[in-house]
CSV table of C-alpha atoms in Angstrom, one decimal:
chain,number,residue,atom,x,y,z
Z,1372,MET,CA,73.1,161.1,111.8
Z,1373,LYS,CA,76.9,161.1,112.3
Z,1374,ALA,CA,79.1,161.2,109.2
Z,1375,ILE,CA,82.7,161.9,108.2
Z,1376,VAL,CA,82.9,165.3,106.5
Z,1377,HIS,CA,85.7,167.2,104.7
Z,1378,HIS,CA,85.2,170.7,103.3
Z,1379,THR,CA,88.7,171.2,101.9
Z,1380,TYR,CA,91.0,168.9,100.0
Z,1381,GLY,CA,93.9,167.6,102.0
Z,1382,PRO,CA,95.3,164.9,104.3
Z,1383,ALA,CA,93.3,162.6,106.5
Z,1384,GLY,CA,93.8,164.8,109.5
Z,1385,LEU,CA,91.3,167.3,108.1
Z,1386,LEU,CA,88.4,164.8,108.4
Z,1387,GLU,CA,85.8,165.3,111.1
Z,1388,VAL,CA,82.9,163.5,112.6
Z,1389,ARG,CA,79.9,165.8,112.3
Z,1390,GLU,CA,76.1,165.6,112.8
Z,1391,ALA,CA,74.5,165.7,109.3
Z,1392,GLU,CA,71.1,165.5,107.8
Z,1393,ARG,CA,70.0,162.0,106.9
Z,1394,PRO,CA,70.0,161.8,103.1
Z,1395,ARG,CA,66.8,161.3,101.1
Z,1396,PRO,CA,66.8,158.6,98.4
Z,1397,ALA,CA,66.1,159.6,94.8
Z,1398,ASP,CA,63.4,157.6,92.9
Z,1399,ASP,CA,65.9,154.9,91.8
Z,1400,GLU,CA,67.8,154.8,95.1
Z,1401,VAL,CA,67.4,153.3,98.6
Z,1402,LEU,CA,68.5,154.6,101.9
Z,1403,VAL,CA,70.8,152.1,103.7
Z,1404,ARG,CA,71.5,152.0,107.4
Z,1405,VAL,CA,75.3,151.4,107.1
Z,1406,HIS,CA,76.6,148.5,109.2
Z,1407,ALA,CA,80.0,148.6,107.5
Z,1408,ALA,CA,81.8,150.7,104.9
Z,1409,GLY,CA,84.8,149.4,103.0
Z,1410,ILE,CA,87.8,151.6,102.1
Z,1411,ASP,CA,89.1,151.6,98.5
Z,1412,ARG,CA,92.1,153.6,97.3
Z,1413,GLY,CA,89.7,155.9,95.3
Z,1414,VAL,CA,88.7,157.4,98.6
Z,1415,LEU,CA,92.2,158.8,99.0
Z,1416,HIS,CA,91.9,160.7,95.7
Z,1417,PHE,CA,88.5,162.2,96.6
Z,1418,MET,CA,90.0,163.2,100.0
Z,1419,THR,CA,93.1,164.9,98.6
Z,1420,GLY,CA,91.7,166.1,95.2
Z,1421,LEU,CA,94.7,164.5,93.5
Z,1422,PRO,CA,95.5,164.1,90.7
Z,1423,TYR,CA,94.2,167.4,89.6
Z,1424,PRO,CA,92.1,166.2,86.6
Z,1425,LEU,CA,89.8,164.5,89.2
Z,1426,ARG,CA,88.6,168.0,90.1
Z,1427,LEU,CA,87.7,168.8,86.5
Z,1428,VAL,CA,85.1,166.0,86.2
Z,1429,GLY,CA,82.6,167.3,88.6
Z,1430,ASN,CA,84.2,166.7,92.0
Z,1431,GLY,CA,84.9,170.4,92.7
Z,1432,LEU,CA,87.7,172.6,91.5
Z,1433,ARG,CA,88.8,174.3,94.7
Z,1434,ALA,CA,86.9,172.4,97.3
Z,1435,PRO,CA,85.0,169.1,97.4
Z,1436,LYS,CA,81.6,169.3,95.8
Z,1437,SER,CA,80.3,166.8,98.3
Z,1438,PRO,CA,81.7,166.9,101.9
Z,1439,TYR,CA,81.1,163.1,102.3
Z,1440,LEU,CA,83.4,160.2,101.6
Z,1441,GLY,CA,83.1,156.5,101.1
Z,1442,ARG,CA,81.5,154.2,98.4
Z,1443,GLU,CA,81.6,150.6,99.5
Z,1444,LEU,CA,78.9,149.5,102.0
Z,1445,ALA,CA,76.9,146.8,103.5
Z,1446,GLY,CA,73.8,147.3,105.6
Z,1447,VAL,CA,70.1,147.1,105.8
Z,1448,VAL,CA,67.6,148.9,103.6
Z,1449,GLU,CA,65.8,151.6,105.5
Z,1450,GLU,CA,63.7,153.3,102.8
Z,1451,THR,CA,63.2,152.9,99.1
Z,1452,GLY,CA,62.6,155.3,96.2
Z,1453,SER,CA,59.4,155.3,94.3
Z,1454,GLU,CA,60.9,153.4,91.3
Z,1455,VAL,CA,62.6,150.7,93.3
Z,1456,THR,CA,60.6,147.4,93.1
Z,1457,ASP,CA,63.2,144.7,93.9
Z,1458,LEU,CA,64.3,145.9,97.3
Z,1459,ASP,CA,62.3,146.4,100.5
Z,1460,PRO,CA,63.0,147.9,103.9
Z,1461,GLY,CA,64.7,145.3,106.1
Z,1462,ASP,CA,66.7,143.7,103.2
Z,1463,GLU,CA,70.4,143.1,103.9
Z,1464,VAL,CA,72.4,144.4,101.0
Z,1465,PHE,CA,76.0,145.2,99.9
Z,1466,GLY,CA,77.5,147.2,97.0
Z,1467,ILE,CA,78.2,150.8,96.2
Z,1468,GLY,CA,76.7,153.9,97.5
Z,1469,GLU,CA,77.7,157.6,98.1
Z,1470,GLY,CA,79.0,159.0,101.3
Z,1471,THR,CA,79.1,155.7,103.1
Z,1472,PHE,CA,81.4,156.8,105.9
Z,1473,ALA,CA,78.2,157.6,107.8
Z,1474,GLU,CA,75.4,156.0,109.7
Z,1475,PHE,CA,73.1,156.2,106.7
Z,1476,ALA,CA,73.8,156.5,103.0
Z,1477,CYS,CA,72.0,156.4,99.7
Z,1478,ALA,CA,72.7,154.0,96.9
Z,1479,LYS,CA,71.3,153.3,93.5
Z,1480,ALA,CA,69.3,150.0,93.6
Z,1481,ALA,CA,71.2,148.9,90.5
Z,1482,LYS,CA,74.4,149.0,92.4
Z,1483,LEU,CA,73.3,146.8,95.3
Z,1484,ALA,CA,72.8,143.0,95.7
Z,1485,PRO,CA,71.7,140.8,98.6
Z,1486,LYS,CA,74.4,140.3,101.2
Z,1487,PRO,CA,76.1,136.9,101.0
Z,1488,ALA,CA,74.4,134.8,103.7
Z,1489,ASN,CA,77.8,133.5,105.0
Z,1490,LEU,CA,79.5,136.8,105.3
Z,1491,THR,CA,79.5,139.4,108.1
Z,1492,PHE,CA,78.6,143.0,107.3
Z,1493,PRO,CA,82.3,144.0,107.4
Z,1494,GLN,CA,83.3,141.2,105.0
Z,1495,ALA,CA,80.4,142.1,102.6
Z,1496,ALA,CA,81.4,145.8,102.7
Z,1497,ALA,CA,84.8,144.9,101.5
Z,1498,LEU,CA,83.5,143.4,98.2
Z,1499,GLY,CA,82.0,146.4,96.3
Z,1500,VAL,CA,84.6,148.4,94.4
Z,1501,SER,CA,87.6,146.1,95.1
Z,1502,GLY,CA,85.9,142.8,94.3
Z,1503,LEU,CA,84.4,144.1,91.1
Z,1504,THR,CA,87.8,145.6,90.0
Z,1505,ALA,CA,89.5,142.2,90.6
Z,1506,LEU,CA,86.8,140.2,88.9
Z,1507,GLN,CA,86.5,142.4,85.8
Z,1508,GLY,CA,90.3,142.8,85.4
Z,1509,LEU,CA,90.9,139.0,85.3
Z,1510,ARG,CA,87.7,137.8,83.6
Z,1511,ASP,CA,86.8,140.5,81.1
Z,1512,HIS,CA,90.2,142.1,80.3
Z,1513,GLY,CA,92.7,139.4,81.1
Z,1514,ARG,CA,90.4,136.5,80.0
Z,1515,VAL,CA,92.0,134.3,82.6
Z,1516,GLY,CA,91.2,130.6,82.3
Z,1517,PRO,CA,92.5,127.1,83.2
Z,1518,GLY,CA,96.2,126.5,82.7
Z,1519,LEU,CA,97.3,130.2,82.1
Z,1520,HIS,CA,100.2,131.6,84.1
Z,1521,VAL,CA,99.1,134.8,85.8
Z,1522,LEU,CA,101.1,137.3,87.7
Z,1523,ILE,CA,99.4,139.7,90.1
Z,1524,THR,CA,101.3,142.7,91.5
Z,1525,GLY,CA,100.0,144.4,94.6
Z,1526,ALA,CA,98.6,141.0,95.7
Z,1527,SER,CA,98.2,141.8,99.4
Z,1528,GLY,CA,96.1,144.9,98.8
Z,1529,GLY,CA,92.3,145.4,98.7
Z,1530,VAL,CA,92.0,144.4,95.0
Z,1531,GLY,CA,94.9,142.0,95.0
Z,1532,THR,CA,93.6,139.8,97.8
Z,1533,PHE,CA,90.4,139.2,95.7
Z,1534,ALA,CA,92.4,138.8,92.5
Z,1535,VAL,CA,94.6,136.0,93.9
Z,1536,GLN,CA,91.6,134.0,94.9
Z,1537,LEU,CA,89.7,134.6,91.7
Z,1538,ALA,CA,92.6,133.7,89.5
Z,1539,ALA,CA,92.9,130.4,91.4
Z,1540,VAL,CA,89.1,129.9,91.0
Z,1541,PHE,CA,89.5,130.4,87.2
Z,1542,GLY,CA,92.1,127.6,87.1
Z,1543,ALA,CA,95.2,129.7,86.6
Z,1544,GLU,CA,98.7,129.1,88.0
Z,1545,VAL,CA,99.1,132.2,90.2
Z,1546,THR,CA,102.3,134.1,91.0
Z,1547,ALA,CA,101.7,136.9,93.5
Z,1548,VAL,CA,103.9,139.9,94.2
Z,1549,CYS,CA,104.0,141.5,97.7
Z,1550,ARG,CA,106.4,142.6,100.4
Z,1551,THR,CA,108.0,140.3,103.1
Z,1552,SER,CA,105.5,141.0,105.9
Z,1553,LYS,CA,102.6,139.9,103.7
Z,1554,THR,CA,103.8,136.7,102.0
Z,1555,ASP,CA,102.0,134.5,104.5
Z,1556,LEU,CA,98.7,136.2,103.7
Z,1557,VAL,CA,99.1,135.9,100.0
Z,1558,HIS,CA,100.1,132.2,100.2
Z,1559,SER,CA,97.0,131.5,102.4
Z,1560,LEU,CA,94.8,133.0,99.6
Z,1561,GLY,CA,95.9,130.4,97.1
Z,1562,ALA,CA,98.9,131.8,95.3
Z,1563,ASP,CA,101.1,129.0,93.9
Z,1564,HIS,CA,104.2,131.2,94.0
Z,1565,VAL,CA,105.0,134.4,95.8
Z,1566,ILE,CA,107.6,137.0,94.9
Z,1567,ASP,CA,108.9,139.2,97.7
Z,1568,HIS,CA,109.5,142.5,95.8
Z,1569,THR,CA,111.8,143.7,98.6
Z,1570,ARG,CA,114.2,140.8,97.7
Z,1571,GLU,CA,113.5,139.9,94.1
Z,1572,ASP,CA,112.8,141.7,90.9
Z,1573,LEU,CA,109.2,142.9,90.8
Z,1574,LEU,CA,108.5,140.8,87.8
Z,1575,GLY,CA,110.4,137.8,88.9
Z,1576,ALA,CA,114.0,136.5,88.3
Z,1577,GLN,CA,114.9,139.6,86.2
Z,1578,GLY,CA,112.4,138.7,83.5
Z,1579,LYS,CA,113.3,135.0,83.1
Z,1580,HIS,CA,109.7,134.0,83.7
Z,1581,ARG,CA,107.0,134.7,81.2
Z,1582,TYR,CA,103.3,135.1,82.0
Z,1583,ASP,CA,100.2,134.8,79.9
Z,1584,VAL,CA,98.5,137.5,81.9
Z,1585,ILE,CA,99.8,140.2,84.3
Z,1586,LEU,CA,97.3,142.0,86.4
Z,1587,ASP,CA,99.3,145.1,87.4
Z,1588,LEU,CA,97.9,146.7,90.6
Z,1589,ALA,CA,101.1,148.2,92.1
Z,1590,GLY,CA,104.7,149.0,91.7
Z,1591,ASN,CA,104.6,151.1,88.4
Z,1592,PRO,CA,106.8,148.8,86.3
Z,1593,SER,CA,107.5,150.3,82.9
Z,1594,LEU,CA,105.6,149.2,79.9
Z,1595,SER,CA,108.8,147.7,78.5
Z,1596,ARG,CA,109.3,145.6,81.7
Z,1597,LEU,CA,105.7,144.4,81.6
Z,1598,ARG,CA,106.1,143.4,78.0
Z,1599,HIS,CA,109.4,141.6,78.7
Z,1600,ALA,CA,107.6,139.5,81.4
Z,1601,LEU,CA,104.8,138.5,79.1
Z,1602,THR,CA,104.6,135.6,76.6
Z,1603,PRO,CA,104.8,136.7,73.0
Z,1604,LYS,CA,101.0,137.2,72.8
Z,1605,GLY,CA,100.3,137.7,76.5
Z,1606,THR,CA,98.1,140.4,78.1
Z,1607,ALA,CA,99.0,143.1,80.6
Z,1608,VAL,CA,96.0,144.5,82.4
Z,1609,ILE,CA,96.9,147.8,84.2
Z,1610,GLY,CA,94.5,148.4,87.0
Z,1611,GLY,CA,96.7,150.4,89.4
Z,1612,GLY,CA,100.2,151.6,90.0
Z,1613,GLU,CA,99.8,155.1,91.3
Z,1614,THR,CA,102.4,157.7,92.0
Z,1615,SER,CA,102.4,161.0,94.0
Z,1616,GLY,CA,102.3,163.1,90.8
Z,1617,ARG,CA,99.8,165.9,91.2
Z,1618,TRP,CA,98.8,166.0,87.5
Z,1619,LEU,CA,98.5,162.4,86.3
Z,1620,GLY,CA,99.4,160.4,89.5
Z,1621,GLY,CA,100.8,157.5,87.4
Z,1622,TYR,CA,97.9,157.4,85.0
Z,1623,ASP,CA,100.2,158.5,82.2
Z,1624,ARG,CA,101.4,154.9,82.1
Z,1625,GLN,CA,97.8,153.8,81.2
Z,1626,LEU,CA,97.6,156.5,78.6
Z,1627,ARG,CA,100.9,155.4,77.0
Z,1628,ALA,CA,99.7,151.7,77.1
Z,1629,SER,CA,96.5,152.6,75.2
Z,1630,LEU,CA,98.6,154.4,72.6
Z,1631,LEU,CA,101.1,151.6,72.2
Z,1632,ASN,CA,98.7,148.8,72.2
Z,1633,PRO,CA,97.8,148.8,68.4
Z,1634,PHE,CA,101.4,148.5,67.5
Z,1635,VAL,CA,102.6,145.5,69.5
Z,1636,PRO,CA,101.8,141.8,69.4
Z,1637,GLN,CA,100.9,141.7,73.1
Z,1638,GLN,CA,97.8,143.2,74.6
Z,1639,LEU,CA,98.2,146.3,76.9
Z,1640,ARG,CA,94.8,147.0,78.5
Z,1641,THR,CA,93.5,149.5,81.0
Z,1642,TYR,CA,90.1,149.7,82.5
Z,1643,ILE,CA,87.8,151.3,85.0
Z,1644,CYS,CA,85.6,149.2,87.2
Z,1645,ALA,CA,82.0,148.9,86.0
Z,1646,GLU,CA,79.6,149.2,88.9
Z,1647,LYS,CA,76.8,146.8,88.0
Z,1648,ARG,CA,74.6,144.4,90.0
Z,1649,VAL,CA,75.1,141.4,87.7
Z,1650,ASP,CA,78.8,141.2,88.8
Z,1651,LEU,CA,77.9,141.9,92.4
Z,1652,LEU,CA,75.7,138.8,92.2
Z,1653,VAL,CA,78.7,136.8,90.7
Z,1654,LEU,CA,80.8,137.8,93.8
Z,1655,LYS,CA,77.9,136.9,96.1
Z,1656,ASP,CA,77.6,133.4,94.5
Z,1657,LEU,CA,81.3,132.8,94.8
Z,1658,CYS,CA,81.3,133.8,98.4
Z,1659,GLU,CA,78.4,131.6,99.3
Z,1660,ALA,CA,80.1,128.7,97.5
Z,1661,GLY,CA,83.1,129.1,99.7
Z,1662,LYS,CA,85.4,130.1,96.7
Z,1663,LEU,CA,85.9,133.7,97.7
Z,1664,THR,CA,86.5,135.2,101.2
Z,1665,PRO,CA,87.1,138.9,101.8
Z,1666,SER,CA,90.3,139.5,103.6
Z,1667,VAL,CA,89.6,142.1,106.2
Z,1668,GLU,CA,92.6,143.2,108.3
Z,1669,ARG,CA,90.8,145.4,110.7
Z,1670,THR,CA,87.6,147.4,111.4
Z,1671,TYR,CA,87.6,150.9,112.7
Z,1672,PRO,CA,84.8,153.0,114.4
Z,1673,LEU,CA,83.7,156.1,112.5
Z,1674,ALA,CA,85.7,158.3,114.8
Z,1675,GLU,CA,88.9,156.6,113.6
Z,1676,THR,CA,88.3,156.9,109.9
Z,1677,ALA,CA,91.4,159.2,109.5
Z,1678,ALA,CA,93.6,156.6,111.2
Z,1679,ALA,CA,92.3,153.9,108.8
Z,1680,LEU,CA,93.0,156.1,105.7
Z,1681,ARG,CA,96.5,156.9,106.9
Z,1682,HIS,CA,97.2,153.1,107.4
Z,1683,LEU,CA,96.1,152.5,103.8
Z,1684,GLU,CA,98.0,155.5,102.4
Z,1685,GLN,CA,101.2,154.3,104.1
Z,1686,GLY,CA,101.0,150.9,102.5
Z,1687,HIS,CA,100.6,148.9,105.7
Z,1688,ALA,CA,97.2,147.4,105.0
Z,1689,ARG,CA,96.9,143.6,104.6
Z,1690,GLY,CA,93.7,143.2,102.5
Z,1691,LYS,CA,90.8,145.5,103.3
Z,1692,LEU,CA,90.1,148.0,106.0
Z,1693,VAL,CA,86.5,148.6,107.0
Z,1694,ILE,CA,84.7,151.4,108.9
Z,1695,VAL,CA,81.9,150.3,111.2
Z,1696,PRO,CA,79.7,153.4,111.8
Z,1697,PHE,CA,77.7,152.1,114.7
Z,1698,ALA,CA,80.6,150.7,116.6
Z,1699,PRO,CA,81.3,152.4,119.9
Z,1700,THR,CA,83.8,155.2,119.8
Z,1701,LEU,CA,87.1,154.2,121.3
Z,1702,PRO,CA,88.7,156.5,124.0
């Protein structure tokens, strides 16, 4: 099969399309013929090996432990492991696998769900990590419900485009933050108000507005600014906001939030996406009900994966970017 490989940490230009052995599924896994693979920002960290602590948790100290990239996918089950009883060859699925920038990839059956019937494979591939991150940030950590005033930073990104729609589905009044070129997209997703952070303060009117929940996905506002924009007992959920720092990459803000949280009346929460089927099924149902639609800016053939990653890294993406491994290679 063809796959994207990288044997050293570094920029997207080091990625190559190579012939590779088709993976064999473990007992609790399935082999998926990948029709589409979504790109989430985590891929950039695995590609560059930054921040450095990422290398200390099993990803390889000097070089990548695995040469393959990509986690989100949608495709057709090709083969099942001996312990898999609820999926069969030929089933159309979406979710989270390993090394999905390839023609075939393995995924744990517990991290897959039936593909929403009304979505294309590229749309379904966009749901995995980004959709779960938005859902859990708002529902589980922000406890967003009817009538709450919610602010979403990074609203035009992969997670943000899902978060705007989900907050509206949960009945909140949604204020979204993005740059000028993306305000039309964010309005179309259901935001009640849009703040152009190139023209206004990131948190709106120099802190004159107060929000019950802030889902902070970009911009790195200080904890004091987040608290100033919250209602007296509001909740800030920090799910993003990266920097170029090689050691912590912006995650120091999450650490400080956890330390400060017990001593302030507001809630300062951080989290990591939980990759579980039950929530993939929630996303599936919302999509099939017409309440959630993945916003895919563009698909790329496997040979242009590096270009897609550069587009994301430079902050140009409007919604999700998706790799289509079996698409014809462009000249």
